[in-house]
CSV table of C-alpha atoms in Angstrom, one decimal:
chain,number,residue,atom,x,y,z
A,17,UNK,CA,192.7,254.3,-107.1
A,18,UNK,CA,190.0,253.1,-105.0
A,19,UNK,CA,189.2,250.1,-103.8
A,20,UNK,CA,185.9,248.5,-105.1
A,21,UNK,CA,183.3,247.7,-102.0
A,22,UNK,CA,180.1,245.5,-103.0
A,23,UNK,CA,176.8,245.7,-100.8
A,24,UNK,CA,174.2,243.3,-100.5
A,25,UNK,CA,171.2,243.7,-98.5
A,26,UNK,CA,170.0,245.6,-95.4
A,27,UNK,CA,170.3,245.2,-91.4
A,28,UNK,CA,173.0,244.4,-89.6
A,29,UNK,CA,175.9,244.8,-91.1
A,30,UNK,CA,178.6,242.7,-91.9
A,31,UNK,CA,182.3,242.9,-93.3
A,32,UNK,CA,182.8,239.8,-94.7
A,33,UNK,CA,186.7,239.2,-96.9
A,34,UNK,CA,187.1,237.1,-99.8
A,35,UNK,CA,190.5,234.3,-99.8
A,36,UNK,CA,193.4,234.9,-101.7
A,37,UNK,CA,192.9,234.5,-105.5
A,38,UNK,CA,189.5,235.3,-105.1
A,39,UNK,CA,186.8,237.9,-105.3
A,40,UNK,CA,183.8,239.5,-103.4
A,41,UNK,CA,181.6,238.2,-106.0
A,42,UNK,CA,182.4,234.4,-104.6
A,43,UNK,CA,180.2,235.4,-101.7
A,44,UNK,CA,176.9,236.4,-103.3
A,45,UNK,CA,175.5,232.8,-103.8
A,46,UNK,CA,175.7,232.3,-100.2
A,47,UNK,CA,175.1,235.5,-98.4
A,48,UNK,CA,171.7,236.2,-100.8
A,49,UNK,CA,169.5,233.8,-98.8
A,50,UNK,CA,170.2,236.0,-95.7
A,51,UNK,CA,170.1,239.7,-97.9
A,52,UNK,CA,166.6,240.8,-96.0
A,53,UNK,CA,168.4,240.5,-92.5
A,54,UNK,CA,171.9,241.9,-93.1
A,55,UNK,CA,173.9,244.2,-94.8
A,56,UNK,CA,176.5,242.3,-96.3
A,57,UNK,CA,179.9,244.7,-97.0
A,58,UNK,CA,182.2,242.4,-99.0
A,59,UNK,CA,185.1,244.6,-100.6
A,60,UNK,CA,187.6,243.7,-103.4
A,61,UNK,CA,190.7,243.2,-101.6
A,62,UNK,CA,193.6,245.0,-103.4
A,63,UNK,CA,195.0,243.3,-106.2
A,64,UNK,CA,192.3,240.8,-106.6
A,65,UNK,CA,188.8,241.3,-108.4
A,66,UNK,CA,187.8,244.9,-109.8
A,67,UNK,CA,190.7,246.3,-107.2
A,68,UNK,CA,193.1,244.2,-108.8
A,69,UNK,CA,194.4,247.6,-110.0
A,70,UNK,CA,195.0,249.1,-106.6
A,71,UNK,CA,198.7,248.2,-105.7
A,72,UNK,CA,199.6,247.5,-102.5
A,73,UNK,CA,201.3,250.9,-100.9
A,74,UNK,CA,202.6,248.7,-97.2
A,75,UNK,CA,205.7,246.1,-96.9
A,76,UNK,CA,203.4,244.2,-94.6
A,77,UNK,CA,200.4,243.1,-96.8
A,78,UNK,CA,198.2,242.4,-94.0
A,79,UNK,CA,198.7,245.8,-92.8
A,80,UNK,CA,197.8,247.3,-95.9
A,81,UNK,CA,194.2,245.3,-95.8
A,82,UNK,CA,193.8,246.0,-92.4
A,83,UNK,CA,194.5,249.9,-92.8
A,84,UNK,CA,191.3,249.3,-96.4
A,85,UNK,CA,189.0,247.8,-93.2
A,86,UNK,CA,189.5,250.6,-91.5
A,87,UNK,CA,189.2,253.2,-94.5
A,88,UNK,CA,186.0,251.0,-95.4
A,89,UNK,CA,184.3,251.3,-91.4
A,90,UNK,CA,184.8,255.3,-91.7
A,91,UNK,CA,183.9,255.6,-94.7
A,92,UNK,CA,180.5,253.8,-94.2
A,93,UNK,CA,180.0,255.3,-91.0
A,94,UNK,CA,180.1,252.0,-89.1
A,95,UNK,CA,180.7,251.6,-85.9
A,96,UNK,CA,180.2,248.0,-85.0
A,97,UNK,CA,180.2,245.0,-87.6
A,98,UNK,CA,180.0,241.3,-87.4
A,99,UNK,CA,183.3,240.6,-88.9
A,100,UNK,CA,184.1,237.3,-91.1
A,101,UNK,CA,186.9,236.1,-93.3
A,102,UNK,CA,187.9,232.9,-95.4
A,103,UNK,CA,192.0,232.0,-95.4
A,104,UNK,CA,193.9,235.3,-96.5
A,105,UNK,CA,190.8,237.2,-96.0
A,106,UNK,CA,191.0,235.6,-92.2
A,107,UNK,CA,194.0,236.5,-91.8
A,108,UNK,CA,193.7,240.3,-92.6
A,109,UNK,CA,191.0,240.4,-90.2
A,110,UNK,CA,193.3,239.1,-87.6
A,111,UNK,CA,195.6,242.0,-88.3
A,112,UNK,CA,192.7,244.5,-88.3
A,113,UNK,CA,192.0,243.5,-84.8
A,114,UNK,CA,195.3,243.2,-83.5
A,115,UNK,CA,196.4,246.4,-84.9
A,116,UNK,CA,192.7,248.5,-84.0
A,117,UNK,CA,191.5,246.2,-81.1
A,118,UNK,CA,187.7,245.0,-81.3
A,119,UNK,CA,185.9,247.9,-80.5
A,120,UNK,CA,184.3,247.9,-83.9
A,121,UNK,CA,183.7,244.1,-84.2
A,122,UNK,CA,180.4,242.7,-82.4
A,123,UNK,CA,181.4,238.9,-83.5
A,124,UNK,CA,184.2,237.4,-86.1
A,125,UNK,CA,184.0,234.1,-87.5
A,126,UNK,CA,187.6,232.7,-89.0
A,127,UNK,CA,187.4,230.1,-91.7
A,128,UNK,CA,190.1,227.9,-92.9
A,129,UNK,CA,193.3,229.6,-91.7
A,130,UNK,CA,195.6,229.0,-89.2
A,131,UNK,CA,197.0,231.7,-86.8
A,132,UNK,CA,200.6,230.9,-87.2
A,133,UNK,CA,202.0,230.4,-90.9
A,134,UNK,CA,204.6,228.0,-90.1
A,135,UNK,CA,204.6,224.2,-89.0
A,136,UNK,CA,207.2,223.9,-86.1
A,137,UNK,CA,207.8,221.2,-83.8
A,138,UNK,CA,205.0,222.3,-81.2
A,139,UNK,CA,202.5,223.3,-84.2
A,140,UNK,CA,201.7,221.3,-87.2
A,141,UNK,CA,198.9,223.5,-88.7
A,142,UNK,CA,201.0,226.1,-90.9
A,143,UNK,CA,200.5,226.4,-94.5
A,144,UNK,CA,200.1,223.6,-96.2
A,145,UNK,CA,200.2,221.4,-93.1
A,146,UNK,CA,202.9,218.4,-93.2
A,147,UNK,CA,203.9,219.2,-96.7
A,148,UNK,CA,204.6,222.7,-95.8
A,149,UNK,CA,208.4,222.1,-95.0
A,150,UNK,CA,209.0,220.7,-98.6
A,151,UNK,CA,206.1,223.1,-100.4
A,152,UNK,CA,207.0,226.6,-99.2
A,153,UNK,CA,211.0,226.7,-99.9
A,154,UNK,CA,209.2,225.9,-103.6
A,155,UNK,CA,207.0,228.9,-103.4
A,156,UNK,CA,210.0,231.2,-101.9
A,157,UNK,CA,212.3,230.1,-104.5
A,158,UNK,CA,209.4,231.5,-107.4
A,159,UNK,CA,208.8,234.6,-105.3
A,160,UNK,CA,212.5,235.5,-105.5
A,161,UNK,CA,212.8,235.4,-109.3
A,162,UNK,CA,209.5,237.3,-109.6
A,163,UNK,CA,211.6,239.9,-107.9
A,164,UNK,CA,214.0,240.6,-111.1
A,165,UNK,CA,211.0,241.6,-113.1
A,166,UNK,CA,209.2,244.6,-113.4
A,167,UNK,CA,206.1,245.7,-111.4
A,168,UNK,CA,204.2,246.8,-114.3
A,169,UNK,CA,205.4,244.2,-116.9
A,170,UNK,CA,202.8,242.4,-118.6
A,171,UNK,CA,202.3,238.7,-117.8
A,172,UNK,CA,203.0,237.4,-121.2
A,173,UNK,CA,206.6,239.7,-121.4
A,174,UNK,CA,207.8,237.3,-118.7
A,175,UNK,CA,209.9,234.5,-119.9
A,176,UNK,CA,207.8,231.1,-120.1
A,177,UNK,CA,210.3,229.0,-117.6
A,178,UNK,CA,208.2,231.2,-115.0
A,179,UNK,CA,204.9,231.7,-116.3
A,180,UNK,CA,204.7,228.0,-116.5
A,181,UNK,CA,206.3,227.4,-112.7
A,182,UNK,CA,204.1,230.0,-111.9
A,183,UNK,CA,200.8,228.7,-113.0
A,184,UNK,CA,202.0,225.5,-111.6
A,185,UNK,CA,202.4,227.0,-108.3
A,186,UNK,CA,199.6,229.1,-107.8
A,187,UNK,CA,197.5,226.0,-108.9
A,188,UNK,CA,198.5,223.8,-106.1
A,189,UNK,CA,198.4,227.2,-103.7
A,190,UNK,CA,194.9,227.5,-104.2
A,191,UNK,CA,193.8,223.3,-104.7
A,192,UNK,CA,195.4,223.3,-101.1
A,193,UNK,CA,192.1,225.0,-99.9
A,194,UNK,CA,189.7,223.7,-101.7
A,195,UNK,CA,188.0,220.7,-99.8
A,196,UNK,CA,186.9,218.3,-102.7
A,197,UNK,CA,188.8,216.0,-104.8
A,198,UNK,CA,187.3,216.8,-108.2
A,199,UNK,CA,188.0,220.7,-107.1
A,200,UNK,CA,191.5,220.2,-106.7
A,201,UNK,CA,191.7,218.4,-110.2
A,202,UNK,CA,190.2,220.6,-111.9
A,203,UNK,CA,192.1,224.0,-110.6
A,204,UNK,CA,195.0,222.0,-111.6
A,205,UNK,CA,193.7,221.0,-115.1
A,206,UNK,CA,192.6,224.5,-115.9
A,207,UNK,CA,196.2,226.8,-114.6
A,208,UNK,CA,198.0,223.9,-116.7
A,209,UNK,CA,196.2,225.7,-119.9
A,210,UNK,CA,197.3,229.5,-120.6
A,211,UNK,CA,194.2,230.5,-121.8
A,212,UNK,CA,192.1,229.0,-119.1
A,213,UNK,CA,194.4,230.1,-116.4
A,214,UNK,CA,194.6,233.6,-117.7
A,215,UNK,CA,190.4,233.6,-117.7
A,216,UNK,CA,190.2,232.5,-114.3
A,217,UNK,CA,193.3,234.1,-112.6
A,218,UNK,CA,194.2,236.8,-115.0
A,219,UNK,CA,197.7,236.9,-115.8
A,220,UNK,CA,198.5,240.5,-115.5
A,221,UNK,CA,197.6,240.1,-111.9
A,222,UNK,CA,201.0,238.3,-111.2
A,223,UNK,CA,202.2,240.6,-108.8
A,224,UNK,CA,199.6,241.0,-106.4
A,225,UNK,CA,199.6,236.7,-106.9
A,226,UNK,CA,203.2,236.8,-105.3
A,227,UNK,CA,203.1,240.0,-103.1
A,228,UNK,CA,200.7,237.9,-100.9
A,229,UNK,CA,202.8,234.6,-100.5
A,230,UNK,CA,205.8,236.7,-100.1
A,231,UNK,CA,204.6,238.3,-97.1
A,232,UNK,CA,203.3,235.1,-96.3
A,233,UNK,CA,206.7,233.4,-96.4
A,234,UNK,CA,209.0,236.1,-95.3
A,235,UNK,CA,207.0,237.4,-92.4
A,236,UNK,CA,206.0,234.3,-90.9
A,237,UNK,CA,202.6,236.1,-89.6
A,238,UNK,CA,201.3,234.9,-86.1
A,239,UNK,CA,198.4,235.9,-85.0
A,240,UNK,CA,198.0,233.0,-81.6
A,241,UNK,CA,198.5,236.1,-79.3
A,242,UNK,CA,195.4,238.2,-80.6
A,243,UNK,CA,193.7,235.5,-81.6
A,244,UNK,CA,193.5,233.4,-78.2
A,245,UNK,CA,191.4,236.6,-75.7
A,246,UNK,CA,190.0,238.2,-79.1
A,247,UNK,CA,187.4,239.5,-76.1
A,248,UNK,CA,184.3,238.8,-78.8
A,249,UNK,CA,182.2,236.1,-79.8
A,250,UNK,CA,184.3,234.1,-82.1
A,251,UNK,CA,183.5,231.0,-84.6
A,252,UNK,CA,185.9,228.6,-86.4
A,253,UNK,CA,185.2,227.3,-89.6
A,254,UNK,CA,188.2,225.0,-89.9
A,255,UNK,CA,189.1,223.0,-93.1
A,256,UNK,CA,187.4,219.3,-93.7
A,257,UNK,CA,189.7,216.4,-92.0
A,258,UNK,CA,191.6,217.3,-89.3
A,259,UNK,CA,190.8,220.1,-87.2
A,260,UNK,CA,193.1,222.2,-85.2
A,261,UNK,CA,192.1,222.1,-81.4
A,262,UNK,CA,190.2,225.3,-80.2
A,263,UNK,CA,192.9,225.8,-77.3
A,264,UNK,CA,195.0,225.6,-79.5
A,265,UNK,CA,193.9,227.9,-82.6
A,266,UNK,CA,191.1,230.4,-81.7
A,267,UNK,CA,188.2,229.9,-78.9
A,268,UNK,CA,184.9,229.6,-80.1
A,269,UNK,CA,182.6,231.3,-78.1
A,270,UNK,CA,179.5,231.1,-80.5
């Protein structure tokens, strides 16, 4: 199966990557102001949106994404991008670079993600920041029974002990990067109902849902090597409240 690419615009061109949970669709309302000067390239990452479909074929998710940036630049013919991402989407362009260099990429810009997964003594900025050391043994325990089911079992054949934990989880996965308040309410109001969770995070999705996390959580990804002489101009986009310091995370050169 292929993976679904949407384009917006003309000029310049510019891979931009969509979050985990989300889609390239989440982009259009603020990439359309700016459609007559660039070519926006915003692809379905797999498992999410209309490549939701497309299983992930690597035991290193962010391989597999980098290898589909690759596959996308040859197959478009491009042969030097301005290169964005938001969170998992950040992330995976991380890994493209590290893994392909940044011959290809004229600029990146990195938006709400950390380098390093994992808070440790001399870096507080891992998932889920201070709460981290109690939130992700939560999220490793639910990724470990997803393991004793099926790939290809529908959602609702799952018992309910962890299609509830599950909806309960992914909830306060994705609250965790939304800025506002009334956002992070709201996320959680709607996965605590089936139907509206299933609407806005469809259910049959489950295992791309813990494919990523797990990677997340049993990789332990850090990127500060690549990231800190990326060689291009590079923009941070951090998270509202505190921000990680730009020695520390990735130099902004913009």
């Amino acid at each position: 199966k292929s993976l679904y690419v949407r384009i917006l615009g003309r000029g310049k061109p510019c891979l931009v990557l969509h979050g985990f949970g989300m889609h390239s669709a989440h982009w259009v309302p603020f990439l359309w102001p700016l459609r007559h000067e660039f070519r926006f390239i915003l692809p379905d990452l797999r498992g999410f949106g209309r490549s939701a479909s497309v299983r992930h074929n690597q035991t290193c998710v962010l391989t597999n994404y980098a290898e589909d940036i690759a596959d996308i630049l040859q197959a478009l013919q491009l042969r030097r991008i301005n290169l964005a991402g938001i969170s998992m989407g950040a992330f995976a362009a991380l890994q493209y670079m590290k893994l392909n260099g940044t011959e290809r990429v004229q600029s990146y810009m990195n938006i709400d993600q950390s380098p390093f997964i994992r808070a440790t003594e001399d870096w507080e900025y891992g998932l889920f920041g201070k709460a981290g050391r109690h939130k992700l043994p939560i999220l490793q325990r639910l990724y470990i029974a997803a393991l004793q089911f099926r790939p290809e079992a529908r959602f609702k054949e799952l018992p309910e002990t962890f299609r509830s934990a599950f909806r309960q989880e992914l909830a306060d996965f994705i609250a965790y990067a939304l800025a506002r308040t009334h956002q992070k309410f709201w996320i959680k109001r709607i996965c605590q109902s089936p139907d509206l969770a299933d609407t806005l995070l469809p259910g049959d999705h489950w295992r791309a849902y813990m494919t990523c996390p797990g990677a997340y959580l049993n990789r332990g990804y850090d990127m500060r090597p690549p990231a800190a002489e990326p060689g291009i101009p590079v923009h941070v986009l951090p998270r509202p409240g505190p921000a990680v310091p730009a020695h520390q995370q990735v130099r902004d050169e913009d």
